[in-house]
Short mmCIF file of C-alpha atoms in Angstrom, two decimals:
data_model
loop_
_atom_site.label_atom_id
_atom_site.label_comp_id
_atom_site.label_asym_id
_atom_site.label_seq_id
_atom_site.Cartn_x
_atom_site.Cartn_y
_atom_site.Cartn_z
CA MET A 1 -24.54 9.14 -42.19
CA ASP A 2 -23.01 6.34 -40.08
CA GLU A 3 -19.44 6.64 -38.06
CA PRO A 4 -16.18 4.74 -39.60
CA GLU A 5 -15.31 1.71 -37.26
CA THR A 6 -11.67 2.46 -36.45
CA LEU A 7 -8.35 0.23 -35.18
CA HIS A 8 -9.15 -2.46 -32.35
CA GLY A 9 -12.62 -0.66 -31.56
CA SER A 10 -11.53 2.24 -30.93
CA PRO A 11 -14.13 5.34 -30.26
CA THR A 12 -15.15 7.32 -33.16
CA PRO A 13 -15.54 11.00 -32.33
CA GLY A 14 -19.33 10.75 -32.21
CA ASP A 15 -18.76 7.65 -29.86
CA VAL A 16 -17.62 9.70 -27.98
CA LYS A 17 -19.71 12.41 -27.50
CA ALA A 18 -22.45 9.93 -26.97
CA LEU A 19 -20.44 8.67 -23.62
CA GLY A 20 -21.65 11.68 -22.18
CA GLU A 21 -24.89 11.81 -22.66
CA LEU A 22 -25.92 7.84 -21.15
CA LYS A 23 -27.23 7.40 -17.57
CA GLU A 24 -26.67 3.87 -15.51
CA ASP A 25 -30.48 3.38 -15.70
CA GLU A 26 -30.19 3.09 -18.99
CA PHE A 27 -29.40 -0.47 -18.98
CA SER A 28 -31.87 -3.46 -18.29
CA GLU A 29 -31.17 -5.68 -14.97
CA ALA A 30 -29.93 -7.96 -17.06
CA GLU A 31 -27.54 -6.10 -19.41
CA HIS A 32 -26.71 -4.52 -15.77
CA VAL A 33 -25.66 -8.04 -14.37
CA ALA A 34 -23.62 -8.65 -17.67
CA LEU A 35 -21.73 -5.98 -17.91
CA GLU A 36 -20.53 -5.88 -14.42
CA GLY A 37 -19.10 -9.83 -15.48
CA ILE A 38 -17.05 -8.16 -17.98
CA VAL A 39 -15.89 -4.82 -17.71
CA TRP A 40 -14.31 -4.64 -14.13
CA LYS A 41 -12.40 -8.07 -15.08
CA LYS A 42 -11.05 -6.43 -19.10
CA LEU A 43 -9.07 -3.83 -17.11
CA ASP A 44 -7.82 -5.94 -14.01
CA ARG A 45 -6.31 -7.60 -16.98
CA TRP A 46 -5.22 -4.69 -19.54
CA VAL A 47 -4.75 -1.86 -17.11
CA LEU A 48 -3.96 -3.00 -13.22
CA PRO A 49 -1.16 -5.31 -14.11
CA ILE A 50 0.67 -2.49 -16.03
CA CYS A 51 0.57 -0.19 -12.90
CA THR A 52 1.19 -2.96 -10.20
CA ILE A 53 4.39 -3.50 -12.31
CA PHE A 54 4.76 0.65 -12.31
CA TYR A 55 4.71 0.74 -8.97
CA LEU A 56 6.79 -1.87 -7.96
CA LEU A 57 9.57 -1.18 -10.41
CA SER A 58 9.37 2.18 -8.55
CA PHE A 59 9.69 0.83 -4.85
CA LEU A 60 12.46 -1.26 -6.16
CA ASP A 61 14.46 1.07 -8.03
CA ARG A 62 13.63 3.49 -4.59
CA SER A 63 14.91 1.27 -2.16
CA ASN A 64 17.09 -1.22 -3.73
CA VAL A 65 19.62 2.14 -1.94
CA SER A 66 19.28 -0.29 0.80
CA ASN A 67 20.36 -3.22 -0.61
CA ALA A 68 22.56 -1.72 -2.66
CA ARG A 69 24.80 -0.99 1.19
CA VAL A 70 24.12 -3.60 2.36
CA ALA A 71 26.85 -5.36 -0.47
CA GLY A 72 29.06 -2.60 -0.12
CA MET A 73 27.77 0.77 -1.75
CA GLN A 74 28.52 3.43 1.42
CA THR A 75 32.47 1.98 1.90
CA ALA A 76 33.28 1.39 -1.59
CA LEU A 77 32.07 5.23 -1.48
CA LYS A 78 33.35 6.11 1.92
CA MET A 79 30.35 7.25 3.23
CA SER A 80 29.11 8.26 6.96
CA ASN A 81 25.80 7.17 7.96
CA TYR A 82 24.81 11.11 8.23
CA GLU A 83 25.80 10.84 4.30
CA TYR A 84 24.10 8.43 3.84
CA SER A 85 21.18 10.15 5.06
CA VAL A 86 21.92 12.85 2.74
CA ALA A 87 21.96 10.88 0.02
CA LEU A 88 18.17 9.01 0.99
CA THR A 89 16.78 12.95 2.18
CA VAL A 90 18.38 14.78 -1.51
CA THR A 91 15.85 12.13 -3.15
CA TYR A 92 12.68 12.82 -1.15
CA VAL A 93 12.87 16.95 -1.70
CA PRO A 94 12.41 16.87 -5.78
CA TYR A 95 9.84 13.64 -5.31
CA ILE A 96 7.83 15.55 -2.99
CA ALA A 97 8.17 19.13 -4.86
CA ALA A 98 6.81 17.10 -8.12
CA GLU A 99 3.77 15.52 -6.45
CA PHE A 100 1.54 18.18 -7.37
CA PRO A 101 1.87 19.76 -10.20
CA SER A 102 2.58 16.37 -12.21
CA ASN A 103 -0.91 15.27 -10.23
CA LEU A 104 -2.62 18.17 -11.98
CA LEU A 105 -1.02 17.63 -15.41
CA LEU A 106 -1.89 14.40 -15.68
CA LYS A 107 -5.42 14.61 -17.22
CA SER A 108 -4.21 17.36 -19.86
CA VAL A 109 -0.94 15.74 -21.57
CA GLY A 110 -2.58 12.07 -21.06
CA PRO A 111 -2.13 9.50 -18.91
CA ASP A 112 -0.50 6.96 -21.24
CA ILE A 113 1.77 9.65 -21.63
CA MET A 114 2.70 10.92 -18.64
CA LEU A 115 3.08 7.61 -16.86
CA PRO A 116 5.30 5.69 -19.51
CA ALA A 117 7.59 8.19 -19.87
CA MET A 118 8.78 9.43 -15.93
CA VAL A 119 8.85 5.09 -15.19
CA THR A 120 11.60 5.17 -18.92
CA VAL A 121 13.42 8.22 -17.94
CA TRP A 122 13.66 7.09 -14.22
CA GLY A 123 15.45 3.55 -15.38
CA LEU A 124 17.71 5.23 -16.82
CA VAL A 125 18.70 7.49 -13.92
CA THR A 126 18.90 4.08 -12.03
CA THR A 127 21.35 2.84 -14.36
CA LEU A 128 23.60 5.61 -13.83
CA GLN A 129 23.53 4.99 -10.04
CA GLY A 130 25.51 1.89 -11.00
CA VAL A 131 28.33 4.06 -12.59
CA VAL A 132 29.12 6.20 -10.54
CA GLN A 133 33.00 6.53 -8.83
CA ASN A 134 32.30 9.23 -5.70
CA TYR A 135 29.58 10.59 -3.35
CA SER A 136 28.75 13.28 -5.61
CA GLY A 137 27.88 11.38 -8.76
CA LEU A 138 25.46 8.98 -6.35
CA LEU A 139 23.58 12.45 -5.12
CA ALA A 140 23.37 14.04 -8.11
CA CYS A 141 21.53 10.42 -9.08
CA ARG A 142 19.69 10.18 -6.51
CA PHE A 143 18.27 13.87 -7.05
CA PHE A 144 17.01 13.32 -10.30
CA LEU A 145 15.02 9.99 -9.23
CA GLY A 146 13.20 11.75 -6.93
CA LEU A 147 12.71 14.57 -9.52
CA VAL A 148 11.12 11.96 -11.90
CA GLU A 149 9.54 9.54 -9.84
CA GLY A 150 7.97 11.78 -7.80
CA GLY A 151 4.93 12.27 -9.29
CA LEU A 152 4.22 8.58 -10.18
CA PHE A 153 1.94 6.98 -7.24
CA PRO A 154 -0.41 10.09 -6.57
CA GLY A 155 -0.53 9.75 -10.46
CA LEU A 156 -1.82 6.25 -9.98
CA VAL A 157 -4.30 6.09 -7.71
CA LEU A 158 -5.57 9.27 -9.15
CA TYR A 159 -5.48 7.13 -12.89
CA LEU A 160 -7.35 4.17 -11.62
CA SER A 161 -10.02 6.63 -10.11
CA PHE A 162 -10.60 7.02 -13.83
CA PHE A 163 -11.21 3.50 -14.18
CA TYR A 164 -13.20 2.36 -10.74
CA PRO A 165 -16.00 3.46 -8.89
CA ARG A 166 -14.87 4.34 -5.49
CA GLU A 167 -16.01 1.07 -3.85
CA ARG A 168 -13.73 -0.69 -6.28
CA LEU A 169 -10.71 1.51 -5.73
CA GLN A 170 -9.23 0.39 -2.73
CA ILE A 171 -8.49 -3.94 -3.46
CA ARG A 172 -6.45 -2.22 -7.01
CA VAL A 173 -5.16 0.38 -5.28
CA ALA A 174 -4.28 -2.17 -2.50
CA THR A 175 -2.60 -4.34 -5.26
CA PHE A 176 -0.12 -2.21 -6.94
CA PHE A 177 0.83 -1.28 -3.99
CA ALA A 178 0.80 -4.41 -2.42
CA SER A 179 4.12 -4.79 -4.89
CA ALA A 180 5.43 -1.98 -2.94
CA SER A 181 5.72 -5.30 0.14
CA LEU A 182 6.48 -6.93 -3.11
CA SER A 183 9.12 -5.66 -3.82
CA GLY A 184 10.60 -5.11 -0.33
CA ALA A 185 10.35 -9.01 -0.33
CA PHE A 186 11.56 -9.37 -4.19
CA SER A 187 14.85 -6.79 -3.64
CA GLY A 188 16.34 -9.00 -1.46
CA LEU A 189 15.94 -12.37 -3.25
CA LEU A 190 17.26 -10.63 -6.23
CA ALA A 191 19.61 -8.49 -4.70
CA ALA A 192 21.15 -11.68 -3.27
CA ALA A 193 21.20 -13.25 -6.76
CA ILE A 194 22.75 -10.54 -8.32
CA ASN A 195 26.15 -10.26 -5.26
CA GLU A 196 27.07 -13.09 -7.11
CA ILE A 197 28.37 -11.80 -9.92
CA ASN A 198 30.05 -9.18 -7.56
CA GLY A 199 33.42 -8.05 -9.54
CA LYS A 200 32.21 -9.16 -13.08
CA GLY A 201 33.13 -6.23 -16.24
CA GLY A 202 34.67 -4.54 -13.62
CA LYS A 203 32.28 -3.57 -10.98
CA SER A 204 30.99 -4.72 -7.20
CA GLY A 205 27.71 -6.57 -6.89
CA TRP A 206 26.42 -3.60 -5.46
CA ALA A 207 26.66 -1.60 -9.20
CA TRP A 208 25.00 -4.39 -10.31
CA ILE A 209 21.85 -4.31 -8.53
CA PHE A 210 21.75 -0.91 -9.20
CA ILE A 211 22.15 -1.50 -13.55
CA LEU A 212 20.13 -4.94 -13.72
CA GLU A 213 16.71 -2.75 -12.24
CA GLY A 214 17.51 0.35 -13.85
CA ILE A 215 17.80 -1.51 -17.58
CA PHE A 216 14.80 -3.98 -16.57
CA THR A 217 12.17 -0.59 -15.80
CA PHE A 218 13.83 1.00 -18.34
CA LEU A 219 12.83 -1.57 -20.89
CA PHE A 220 9.84 -1.98 -19.69
CA GLY A 221 8.63 1.61 -19.85
CA SER A 222 9.27 1.83 -23.28
CA ILE A 223 7.31 -0.72 -24.48
CA SER A 224 4.67 0.26 -21.76
CA PHE A 225 3.93 3.39 -23.74
CA PHE A 226 1.74 1.37 -26.22
CA LEU A 227 0.14 -0.72 -23.73
CA LEU A 228 -1.54 2.26 -21.03
CA PRO A 229 -5.40 3.18 -22.53
CA ARG A 230 -5.54 7.19 -22.02
CA SER A 231 -9.67 6.73 -20.47
CA PRO A 232 -12.65 3.87 -20.16
CA GLU A 233 -13.53 5.82 -23.37
CA LYS A 234 -10.40 5.88 -25.58
CA ALA A 235 -9.67 1.67 -23.28
CA ARG A 236 -9.66 -0.32 -27.19
CA PHE A 237 -9.99 -3.61 -25.41
CA PHE A 238 -13.78 -2.28 -24.88
CA THR A 239 -16.84 -3.22 -26.29
CA GLN A 240 -18.57 0.43 -27.86
CA GLU A 241 -21.37 -0.43 -25.14
CA GLU A 242 -18.90 -1.81 -22.47
CA ARG A 243 -17.18 2.03 -22.33
CA SER A 244 -20.97 3.43 -22.47
CA TYR A 245 -21.42 1.47 -18.81
CA VAL A 246 -18.04 2.22 -17.73
CA VAL A 247 -18.66 5.64 -17.68
CA SER A 248 -21.70 5.77 -16.52
CA LYS A 249 -21.04 3.79 -13.61
CA LEU A 250 -18.46 6.78 -12.36
CA ARG A 251 -20.48 9.24 -12.98
CA HIS A 252 -23.50 8.52 -11.14
CA ASP A 253 -21.13 7.37 -8.40
CA GLY A 254 -19.17 10.52 -8.54
CA ALA A 255 -16.16 9.18 -9.58
CA VAL A 256 -16.29 11.57 -12.40
CA SER A 257 -18.36 14.17 -13.23
CA GLN A 258 -21.53 14.69 -15.27
CA ASP A 259 -19.99 17.67 -18.23
CA ASP A 260 -16.71 16.67 -18.42
CA LYS A 261 -15.81 20.92 -18.55
CA ARG A 262 -16.59 20.34 -14.62
CA ASP A 263 -13.04 18.23 -14.33
CA GLY A 264 -10.88 20.68 -16.31
CA PHE A 265 -8.57 23.07 -14.11
CA SER A 266 -10.05 24.95 -11.55
CA TRP A 267 -8.12 27.12 -8.54
CA ILE A 268 -11.60 27.07 -6.86
CA GLU A 269 -11.02 23.64 -6.36
CA VAL A 270 -7.80 23.60 -5.55
CA VAL A 271 -8.58 26.05 -2.21
CA ARG A 272 -11.64 23.82 -1.52
CA SER A 273 -9.38 20.65 -1.39
CA ALA A 274 -6.87 22.66 1.17
CA LYS A 275 -9.74 24.08 2.81
CA SER A 276 -10.88 20.46 3.42
CA ILE A 277 -11.08 19.70 6.93
CA HIS A 278 -11.15 15.23 5.98
CA VAL A 279 -8.10 15.29 3.55
CA TRP A 280 -6.00 17.45 6.42
CA LEU A 281 -6.84 14.38 9.17
CA LEU A 282 -6.04 12.37 6.70
CA ALA A 283 -2.66 14.02 5.93
CA ILE A 284 -1.78 14.03 9.62
CA VAL A 285 -2.34 10.39 9.94
CA LEU A 286 -0.52 10.05 6.39
CA PHE A 287 3.28 11.78 7.47
CA PHE A 288 2.98 9.68 10.60
CA ASN A 289 2.73 6.47 7.73
CA GLY A 290 4.92 7.44 5.64
CA THR A 291 7.50 8.11 8.49
CA THR A 292 6.86 4.00 9.83
CA LEU A 293 6.45 2.64 6.10
CA TYR A 294 9.87 4.25 4.28
CA GLY A 295 11.75 4.10 7.57
CA LEU A 296 11.48 0.59 7.16
CA ALA A 297 11.77 0.23 3.01
CA TYR A 298 15.23 1.86 3.65
CA PHE A 299 16.12 0.52 6.17
CA GLU A 300 15.02 -3.37 7.78
CA PRO A 301 17.80 -4.85 5.54
CA SER A 302 20.46 -2.95 7.81
CA ILE A 303 18.07 -3.72 10.83
CA VAL A 304 18.08 -7.59 10.02
CA ALA A 305 22.35 -7.05 9.39
CA GLY A 306 21.95 -5.79 12.87
CA LEU A 307 20.15 -8.96 14.36
CA GLY A 308 23.40 -10.65 13.47
CA TYR A 309 23.18 -12.12 10.11
CA ALA A 310 25.52 -10.74 7.49
CA GLY A 311 25.84 -10.64 3.73
CA ASN A 312 23.81 -12.69 1.76
CA ARG A 313 21.98 -14.10 4.70
CA ALA A 314 21.19 -10.41 5.77
CA GLN A 315 19.31 -10.33 1.30
CA LEU A 316 17.86 -13.43 2.61
CA MET A 317 16.39 -12.58 5.84
CA SER A 318 14.59 -8.87 4.37
CA VAL A 319 12.13 -11.01 2.67
CA PRO A 320 9.73 -12.74 5.01
CA PRO A 321 8.16 -10.00 6.86
CA PHE A 322 7.33 -8.00 3.47
CA ALA A 323 6.24 -11.14 1.95
CA VAL A 324 3.78 -11.63 4.74
CA ALA A 325 2.69 -7.51 4.13
CA PHE A 326 2.03 -8.66 0.97
CA VAL A 327 -0.35 -11.46 1.13
CA SER A 328 -1.71 -8.85 4.52
CA SER A 329 -2.38 -5.97 2.10
CA MET A 330 -4.78 -7.87 -0.09
CA ILE A 331 -7.33 -9.37 2.20
CA SER A 332 -7.10 -6.13 4.03
CA ALA A 333 -8.07 -4.69 0.89
CA PHE A 334 -11.03 -6.99 -0.09
CA VAL A 335 -12.29 -6.94 3.36
CA SER A 336 -12.01 -2.96 3.51
CA ASP A 337 -13.61 -2.71 -0.31
CA ARG A 338 -16.73 -5.72 0.87
CA TYR A 339 -17.58 -3.62 4.47
CA HIS A 340 -16.84 -0.45 3.02
CA CYS A 341 -14.93 -0.02 6.49
CA ARG A 342 -11.54 2.53 5.11
CA GLY A 343 -11.28 3.76 8.93
CA SER A 344 -11.51 0.62 10.50
CA THR A 345 -8.72 -0.64 8.25
CA ALA A 346 -6.22 1.95 9.37
CA ILE A 347 -6.92 1.71 12.83
CA PHE A 348 -6.48 -1.88 13.21
CA PHE A 349 -3.17 -1.99 11.32
CA SER A 350 -2.21 0.81 13.01
CA VAL A 351 -2.63 -0.80 16.62
CA LEU A 352 -0.41 -3.35 14.78
CA GLU A 353 2.75 -1.02 14.29
CA VAL A 354 2.14 -0.49 17.63
CA ILE A 355 2.77 -3.83 18.86
CA GLY A 356 5.49 -4.60 16.38
CA PHE A 357 7.95 -1.25 17.10
CA SER A 358 7.53 -2.09 21.34
CA MET A 359 8.26 -5.33 21.16
CA PHE A 360 10.90 -4.39 18.85
CA HIS A 361 11.87 -1.95 22.18
CA VAL A 362 11.15 -3.41 24.39
CA SER A 363 12.59 -7.07 23.54
CA LYS A 364 16.57 -7.30 24.07
CA SER A 365 16.00 -11.38 22.90
CA ASN A 366 17.40 -10.91 17.76
CA HIS A 367 14.55 -13.12 17.69
CA ILE A 368 11.55 -11.74 19.28
CA ARG A 369 13.21 -8.24 17.32
CA TYR A 370 12.64 -10.28 14.10
CA GLY A 371 9.55 -11.36 14.81
CA SER A 372 8.28 -7.67 15.32
CA LEU A 373 9.51 -6.51 11.88
CA PHE A 374 6.34 -8.57 10.53
CA PHE A 375 3.74 -6.65 12.65
CA SER A 376 5.33 -3.32 11.87
CA ILE A 377 6.06 -4.17 8.45
CA SER A 378 2.54 -5.16 8.01
CA GLY A 379 0.78 -2.44 9.71
CA ALA A 380 2.31 0.21 7.98
CA TYR A 381 2.42 -1.43 4.48
CA CYS A 382 -1.42 -3.15 4.71
CA ALA A 383 -2.43 1.32 6.42
CA ALA A 384 -1.11 3.10 3.50
CA PRO A 385 -3.50 1.66 0.29
CA ALA A 386 -6.63 2.06 2.77
CA LEU A 387 -5.92 5.66 3.85
CA THR A 388 -4.63 7.08 -0.12
CA THR A 389 -8.05 5.49 -1.14
CA TRP A 390 -10.03 7.21 1.73
CA VAL A 391 -8.72 10.40 0.25
CA ALA A 392 -9.43 9.76 -3.23
CA ASN A 393 -12.89 8.52 -2.83
CA ASN A 394 -14.36 11.73 -0.55
CA SER A 395 -12.79 14.52 -3.22
CA ALA A 396 -14.56 15.12 -5.93
CA PRO A 397 -14.29 16.37 -8.76
CA HIS A 398 -11.11 15.73 -10.46
CA VAL A 399 -8.92 18.96 -9.97
CA ARG A 400 -10.59 18.71 -5.98
CA ARG A 401 -9.01 15.27 -5.66
CA ALA A 402 -6.36 15.70 -7.69
CA THR A 403 -5.34 18.32 -5.20
CA SER A 404 -6.38 15.68 -2.41
CA VAL A 405 -4.05 12.92 -3.68
CA ALA A 406 -1.20 15.39 -4.26
CA ILE A 407 -1.53 16.88 -0.53
CA ALA A 408 -1.57 13.31 0.77
CA PHE A 409 1.21 12.02 -0.68
CA ILE A 410 3.44 15.18 0.20
CA MET A 411 2.78 14.89 3.46
CA THR A 412 3.65 11.23 3.49
CA ASN A 413 7.22 11.64 2.17
CA ALA A 414 7.25 14.01 3.99
CA GLY A 415 7.83 11.91 6.59
CA GLY A 416 9.80 9.51 4.67
CA ILE A 417 12.88 12.69 4.80
CA LEU A 418 11.70 12.62 8.44
CA ALA A 419 12.57 8.96 7.85
CA THR A 420 15.89 9.15 6.22
CA TRP A 421 17.14 10.65 10.19
CA LEU A 422 15.75 8.54 12.59
CA LEU A 423 16.85 5.59 11.11
CA GLY A 424 20.40 6.50 10.00
CA SER A 425 22.41 9.41 11.91
CA LEU A 426 20.24 10.33 15.00
CA SER A 427 18.95 7.50 16.49
CA PRO A 428 22.32 4.90 16.05
CA ALA A 429 22.40 0.57 15.54
CA PRO A 430 21.48 -1.61 16.73
CA ASN A 431 19.02 -0.75 18.61
CA TYR A 432 17.34 2.59 17.26
CA THR A 433 15.59 3.70 20.24
CA LYS A 434 15.03 7.61 19.71
CA ALA A 435 13.51 6.37 16.68
CA THR A 436 12.01 2.83 17.64
CA ILE A 437 10.04 5.42 20.23
CA THR A 438 9.16 7.64 17.81
CA LEU A 439 7.55 5.41 15.38
CA ILE A 440 5.10 3.64 18.50
CA ILE A 441 4.16 7.85 19.39
CA MET A 442 3.56 8.22 15.70
CA SER A 443 2.04 4.67 15.51
CA VAL A 444 -0.97 5.72 18.00
CA GLY A 445 -1.37 8.96 16.42
CA MET A 446 -2.00 7.30 13.11
CA ALA A 447 -4.66 5.51 15.50
CA VAL A 448 -6.07 8.32 16.81
CA PHE A 449 -6.43 10.65 13.43
CA SER A 450 -7.49 8.03 11.67
CA ALA A 451 -10.88 7.62 15.01
CA LEU A 452 -11.29 11.92 14.17
CA ASN A 453 -11.20 11.28 10.28
CA LEU A 454 -14.06 8.14 10.99
CA ALA A 455 -15.82 10.64 13.49
CA TYR A 456 -15.96 14.09 11.43
CA LEU A 457 -17.48 11.91 8.23
CA TRP A 458 -19.91 9.66 10.19
CA GLY A 459 -21.34 13.42 11.36
CA GLU A 460 -21.44 15.08 7.84
CA ASN A 461 -23.08 11.84 6.61
CA ARG A 462 -25.73 12.54 8.81
CA LEU A 463 -25.72 16.21 8.70
CA LYS A 464 -26.45 15.41 4.58
CA ALA A 465 -28.92 12.88 5.36
CA GLU A 466 -30.89 15.32 7.14
CA LYS A 467 -30.10 17.57 3.44
CA ARG A 468 -31.58 14.59 1.55
CA LYS A 469 -35.02 14.85 3.45
CA GLN A 470 -35.71 18.70 2.48
CA MET A 471 -34.76 19.13 -0.80
CA THR A 472 -34.37 17.42 -4.35
CA LYS A 473 -31.22 17.28 -5.66
CA GLU A 474 -32.12 19.47 -8.14
CA GLU A 475 -32.82 22.13 -6.28
CA GLU A 476 -29.10 22.13 -4.87
CA PRO A 477 -26.44 24.23 -6.36
CA ASP A 478 -25.27 22.36 -9.01
CA GLY A 479 -21.02 22.36 -9.01
CA LEU A 480 -20.74 21.29 -5.00
CA GLY A 481 -18.43 18.07 -5.57
CA ASP A 482 -17.93 15.82 -2.56
CA ARG A 483 -19.82 18.36 -0.01
CA SER A 484 -22.88 17.65 -2.61
CA ALA A 485 -25.76 16.12 -0.43
CA TRP A 486 -26.26 13.38 -2.28
CA PHE A 487 -22.59 11.94 -2.60
CA VAL A 488 -22.26 9.94 0.71
CA TYR A 489 -18.01 9.76 2.00
CA SER A 490 -16.83 6.75 2.77
CA LEU A 491 -16.31 5.90 6.37
#
């Protein structure tokens, strides 16, 4: 008896089972060309925009505290620079703690439930920041904001790896990550506009920044429960043939396992990830990148204010460097995906950071220092998607990839903690001398360790090529994941 059709083309249980039996070479050349032109565009239209808005709201709601500070929050709550740094640090401690368990739970709970739930709850917490009356209330809100939001970025990278093969992943990661630089630009414009309603309803302009941005996040998170697909197999916008093609493509690429049982949780895979040299080389790079990126995200409006701009003028002048970073990240991601050059991309933008921070350090001209932000912000924001995609590309199966991505983001956000102190109470404005020297050293470190990882992976690929000459794939043990001789590391 035939399986009944389901609403909007959703797969029946029989359909889902059948997907696991398909192979990429079962599609003709004509079918392959036709489907290639359809399936990724559908994902880009239905999945990617939601992920992009999620991350834009994430970065906006986490970093809008810097705009609120310029708008008078620090004075209103009687906070010192030291207390401001503490408030930022309090966000990152639960943020880091949440990343690993949330990544492991993502597939079992379901990204279509877990990701929207995160967004909805932190939208509520963001709104509550606008009604706090004292420093203690702000600390409580920042703690819960970090706890709820912590799993989003690694969760989004992992989620997109369920849908896109490795060579198509960076441009998508860069698309949603570019929303971070876009949020930096958008946050300044939005803060300047919202600050105009200062005093309305008895609330200061800085409080309205939190309230209005938080309400929008809450509403979008609530709606997204009905929009986000759980997996390619359950995407209602695919036909059955399109589902089959995407799943077979992902399995052929090694993005997902041939056998779904191998994607189940295993402590062995967690340990294998923790023992991977390439994961830790990039973890070091991402720690450095996290320090530079979050330092700029949280303090760029204050840095601009220290260059002679004030009030709404400072908010507006904080926009152009992030706008340039947005355009640069999209171009660099296209090049990186097209020419398969994750490592070279990371090294290039690390050098750009060195140039930017060096300009800021050696010059006393406010115009040159402002110009330096275009280099440092573009460097930090363009290197990050290349690095995170590099981690995800080179770890398999699912649990090993989930662990690797979590390690990467734990290190990134550990760098964020350091940044809150480097540019906060440890290095006074407007010169930020100690911080700038430290960030120059870290940018050099990013280039060096990225080059080391590139050399290591190149060597591993050579060894795998030799193994492939000496044995067939059938002779190789099962379950090797990215250590299989037939899994070629992305460079």
